[in-house]
């Protein structure tokens, strides 16, 4: 069964450093998403991406965040200058084009900012 | 205001007991979708079910069943004859689709512990 994959599974970085989290969505899906989950809290939407542009973003997704689909398979989330409060699990998800859609999530990347 | 409320923070049951996880949502959209996801201790989010706002039929899948009631804005999830492998955090989520939005709004989750 096709699945969303994410790398790395765990990333440790120093405050102020840039990180790039990578995702490979399900191959026939056209909508891509990033969510984050601070430890012990609820899952929060960051951004959705379709047709090479952002279609929706939340208040959390400020100028330090960016997303990109650099090639036909990868979808990345870049955090430019990490802060301690960026420590969280970051989930990538993908879904088909037409509504109703179901978002299928990857296993997550745990980001630890020291 | 919370759009998805899961008032039960944690539930503990003994194996073979039935358990119901509550979810209450709030939206002004006429078209919306409701979801349940399971997050086992390993951390991934596993899709369980999607329901659209026009379909109030209850659904059963094995030991799992879902009760969607628009009149009370609730979408509750029942596990019959619970098993230890059901131990996880369960999230209810809402997608408001009148304007084509797809972002999921999650509830705060209910941690289910099934004791042997």
Short mmCIF file of C-alpha atoms in Angstrom, two decimals:
data_model
loop_
_atom_site.label_atom_id
_atom_site.label_comp_id
_atom_site.label_asym_id
_atom_site.label_seq_id
_atom_site.Cartn_x
_atom_site.Cartn_y
_atom_site.Cartn_z
CA UNK A 1 0.00 0.00 0.00
CA UNK A 2 1.44 3.41 -0.95
CA UNK A 3 2.51 5.58 1.94
CA UNK A 4 3.94 8.97 2.76
CA UNK A 5 7.57 8.84 3.83
CA UNK A 6 9.57 11.43 5.76
CA UNK A 7 13.24 11.98 6.42
CA UNK A 8 14.95 12.26 8.77
CA UNK A 9 12.99 10.61 11.55
CA UNK A 10 14.78 12.76 14.11
CA UNK A 11 16.67 16.01 13.61
CA UNK A 12 18.62 17.81 16.30
CA UNK A 13 19.75 21.35 15.60
CA UNK A 14 21.08 24.41 17.35
CA UNK A 15 18.91 27.47 17.79
CA UNK A 16 19.31 29.82 14.85
CA UNK A 17 20.24 27.10 12.38
CA UNK A 18 18.28 26.30 9.26
CA UNK A 19 16.65 22.90 8.86
CA UNK A 20 15.00 21.20 5.94
CA UNK A 21 12.50 18.45 6.53
CA UNK A 22 11.77 16.14 3.64
CA UNK A 23 8.70 14.25 2.57
CA UNK A 24 7.78 12.00 -0.31
CA UNK A 25 4.00 12.11 -0.76
CA UNK A 26 1.92 9.30 -2.23
CA UNK A 27 2.68 9.30 -5.93
CA UNK A 28 -0.74 10.13 -7.41
CA UNK A 29 -1.61 12.73 -4.80
CA UNK A 30 -1.63 16.38 -5.74
CA UNK A 31 -2.23 18.17 -2.45
CA UNK A 32 0.50 18.29 0.14
CA UNK A 33 0.46 19.48 3.74
CA UNK A 34 2.61 20.11 6.75
CA UNK A 35 1.33 19.86 10.31
CA UNK A 36 3.14 20.03 13.59
CA UNK A 37 2.53 18.55 17.00
CA UNK A 38 4.27 20.00 20.02
CA UNK A 39 4.89 17.22 22.52
CA UNK A 40 1.68 16.17 24.23
CA UNK A 41 -0.46 18.67 22.35
CA UNK A 42 -2.82 18.61 19.45
CA UNK A 43 -1.85 18.44 15.81
CA UNK A 44 -1.81 21.89 14.17
CA UNK A 45 -2.06 22.76 10.49
CA UNK A 46 0.81 24.73 9.01
CA UNK A 47 0.39 24.87 5.25
CA UNK A 48 -1.11 23.23 2.20
CA UNK A 49 0.44 23.19 -1.26
CA UNK A 50 -1.04 22.55 -4.66
CA UNK A 51 0.13 23.16 -8.19
CA UNK A 52 3.46 24.53 -6.98
CA UNK A 53 2.04 27.15 -4.73
CA UNK A 54 0.73 27.58 -1.23
CA UNK A 55 -3.04 27.20 -1.15
CA UNK A 56 -3.58 27.77 2.57
CA UNK A 57 -1.46 28.63 5.55
CA UNK A 58 -2.03 29.12 9.23
CA UNK A 59 -0.86 31.90 11.53
CA UNK A 60 1.95 29.62 12.67
CA UNK A 61 3.40 29.55 9.16
CA UNK A 62 5.28 32.84 9.30
CA UNK A 63 8.24 34.17 7.31
CA UNK A 64 10.69 31.75 8.87
CA UNK A 65 8.90 28.84 7.17
CA UNK A 66 8.88 27.97 3.50
CA UNK A 67 7.81 24.98 1.44
CA UNK A 68 9.00 23.71 -1.88
CA UNK A 69 8.52 20.85 -4.28
CA UNK A 70 12.02 20.77 -5.74
CA UNK A 71 11.36 17.83 -8.03
CA UNK A 72 8.57 15.45 -8.99
CA UNK A 73 8.63 13.50 -5.78
CA UNK A 74 9.91 15.48 -2.81
CA UNK A 75 8.10 18.08 -0.74
CA UNK A 76 10.14 20.05 1.77
CA UNK A 77 9.60 22.29 4.75
CA UNK A 78 12.39 24.74 5.53
CA UNK A 79 12.70 26.54 8.83
CA UNK A 80 15.15 29.38 8.31
CA UNK A 81 16.29 30.24 11.80
CA UNK A 82 15.07 27.73 14.32
CA UNK A 83 13.83 28.71 17.75
CA UNK A 84 13.45 26.60 20.84
CA UNK A 85 9.68 26.65 20.41
CA UNK A 86 9.98 25.03 16.98
CA UNK A 87 10.77 21.75 18.73
CA UNK A 88 7.92 19.46 17.72
CA UNK A 89 6.93 16.52 15.58
CA UNK A 90 6.38 17.64 12.01
CA UNK A 91 4.00 15.60 9.91
CA UNK A 92 3.72 15.66 6.17
CA UNK A 93 0.45 14.56 4.57
CA UNK A 94 -0.89 14.19 1.07
CA UNK A 95 -4.29 13.80 -0.53
CA UNK A 96 -5.96 13.45 -3.88
CA UNK A 97 -7.23 16.37 -5.88
CA UNK A 98 -10.97 16.07 -5.61
CA UNK A 99 -13.07 16.67 -2.51
CA UNK A 100 -13.88 14.85 -0.40
CA UNK A 101 -10.28 13.99 0.21
CA UNK A 102 -8.53 12.10 2.95
CA UNK A 103 -5.13 13.22 4.12
CA UNK A 104 -2.66 10.41 4.69
CA UNK A 105 0.12 11.22 7.06
CA UNK A 106 3.76 10.29 7.10
CA UNK A 107 5.48 8.93 10.22
CA UNK A 108 6.74 12.38 11.22
CA UNK A 109 10.09 14.04 11.85
CA UNK A 110 10.89 14.87 15.43
CA UNK A 111 12.72 18.20 15.48
CA UNK A 112 14.67 19.09 18.59
CA UNK A 113 16.07 22.61 18.83
CA UNK A 114 18.76 23.09 21.46
CA UNK B 1 -13.55 29.15 20.17
CA UNK B 2 -12.57 25.52 19.84
CA UNK B 3 -13.85 24.02 16.65
CA UNK B 4 -13.29 20.44 17.73
CA UNK B 5 -13.70 19.45 21.33
CA UNK B 6 -12.68 16.15 22.79
CA UNK B 7 -13.60 16.59 26.40
CA UNK B 8 -12.17 13.26 27.55
CA UNK B 9 -8.46 13.73 28.05
CA UNK B 10 -7.77 10.17 29.11
CA UNK B 11 -9.83 7.01 29.41
CA UNK B 12 -8.72 3.76 30.98
CA UNK B 13 -10.63 0.52 30.43
CA UNK B 14 -10.04 -3.14 30.93
CA UNK B 15 -9.73 -5.38 27.91
CA UNK B 16 -13.07 -6.47 26.38
CA UNK B 17 -14.88 -3.44 27.70
CA UNK B 18 -16.67 -1.18 25.23
CA UNK B 19 -15.55 2.42 25.16
CA UNK B 20 -16.90 5.55 23.47
CA UNK B 21 -14.76 8.53 22.59
CA UNK B 22 -16.66 11.78 22.29
CA UNK B 23 -16.16 14.49 19.68
CA UNK B 24 -18.13 17.71 19.41
CA UNK B 25 -17.48 20.11 16.56
CA UNK B 26 -18.44 23.62 15.62
CA UNK B 27 -18.75 25.02 12.12
CA UNK B 28 -20.92 27.35 10.05
CA UNK B 29 -20.08 25.58 6.81
CA UNK B 30 -22.77 23.44 5.21
CA UNK B 31 -20.19 21.18 3.61
CA UNK B 32 -17.65 19.76 5.97
CA UNK B 33 -15.84 16.54 6.68
CA UNK B 34 -15.14 14.80 9.93
CA UNK B 35 -12.31 12.40 10.57
CA UNK B 36 -10.89 10.15 13.22
CA UNK B 37 -7.19 9.42 13.37
CA UNK B 38 -5.33 7.06 15.69
CA UNK B 39 -1.88 7.88 17.05
CA UNK B 40 -0.29 4.76 18.58
CA UNK B 41 2.73 5.02 20.89
CA UNK B 42 5.01 4.83 17.84
CA UNK B 43 3.75 8.32 16.91
CA UNK B 44 2.36 8.07 13.41
CA UNK B 45 -1.15 9.27 12.54
CA UNK B 46 -3.36 6.54 11.14
CA UNK B 47 -6.53 7.42 9.28
CA UNK B 48 -9.61 5.60 10.55
CA UNK B 49 -12.67 7.17 8.97
CA UNK B 50 -14.02 10.14 7.03
CA UNK B 51 -17.61 11.32 7.12
CA UNK B 52 -19.18 14.12 5.10
CA UNK B 53 -21.80 16.49 6.44
CA UNK B 54 -24.53 15.14 4.18
CA UNK B 55 -24.20 11.56 5.30
CA UNK B 56 -25.47 10.88 8.78
CA UNK B 57 -25.48 7.14 8.42
CA UNK B 58 -23.65 5.46 11.20
CA UNK B 59 -20.78 3.25 10.19
CA UNK B 60 -19.39 0.03 11.54
CA UNK B 61 -16.04 -1.46 10.70
CA UNK B 62 -15.24 -4.55 12.68
CA UNK B 63 -15.03 -3.54 16.33
CA UNK B 64 -15.17 0.14 15.46
CA UNK B 65 -18.34 2.15 14.99
CA UNK B 66 -19.06 5.82 14.51
CA UNK B 67 -22.17 7.80 15.39
CA UNK B 68 -22.59 11.09 13.54
CA UNK B 69 -25.39 13.36 14.77
CA UNK B 70 -25.71 16.78 13.17
CA UNK B 71 -28.40 17.80 15.66
CA UNK B 72 -25.86 17.68 18.47
CA UNK B 73 -22.76 18.39 16.32
CA UNK B 74 -21.20 15.19 17.51
CA UNK B 75 -19.19 12.46 15.88
CA UNK B 76 -18.53 9.81 18.49
CA UNK B 77 -16.38 6.74 18.13
CA UNK B 78 -17.05 3.45 19.87
CA UNK B 79 -14.67 0.55 20.22
CA UNK B 80 -16.41 -2.69 21.09
CA UNK B 81 -14.57 -5.37 23.06
CA UNK B 82 -11.44 -3.25 23.40
CA UNK B 83 -8.02 -4.79 23.09
CA UNK B 84 -4.60 -3.76 24.38
CA UNK B 85 -3.60 -2.87 20.80
CA UNK B 86 -6.29 -0.18 20.83
CA UNK B 87 -4.21 1.79 23.33
CA UNK B 88 -3.41 5.07 21.58
CA UNK B 89 -4.33 8.71 21.35
CA UNK B 90 -7.38 9.24 19.17
CA UNK B 91 -7.94 12.51 17.39
CA UNK B 92 -11.13 13.83 15.89
CA UNK B 93 -10.66 16.37 13.10
CA UNK B 94 -12.77 18.73 11.01
CA UNK B 95 -12.31 20.07 7.50
CA UNK B 96 -14.54 22.98 6.51
CA UNK B 97 -15.11 22.82 2.78
CA UNK B 98 -17.58 25.53 1.73
CA UNK B 99 -14.72 27.59 0.31
CA UNK B 100 -12.64 24.63 -0.76
CA UNK B 101 -10.43 24.75 2.30
CA UNK B 102 -8.71 21.50 3.21
CA UNK B 103 -6.88 22.27 6.44
CA UNK B 104 -7.74 19.85 9.19
CA UNK B 105 -8.58 21.24 12.60
CA UNK B 106 -7.81 18.64 15.21
CA UNK B 107 -9.23 18.17 18.65
CA UNK B 108 -6.87 17.84 21.57
CA UNK B 109 -7.13 14.06 21.50
CA UNK B 110 -8.25 11.37 23.90
CA UNK B 111 -5.67 8.98 25.29
CA UNK B 112 -7.12 5.50 25.57
CA UNK B 113 -5.39 2.99 27.82
CA UNK B 114 -6.64 -0.58 27.56
CA UNK B 115 -5.42 -2.68 30.46
CA UNK B 116 -5.04 -6.44 30.06
#
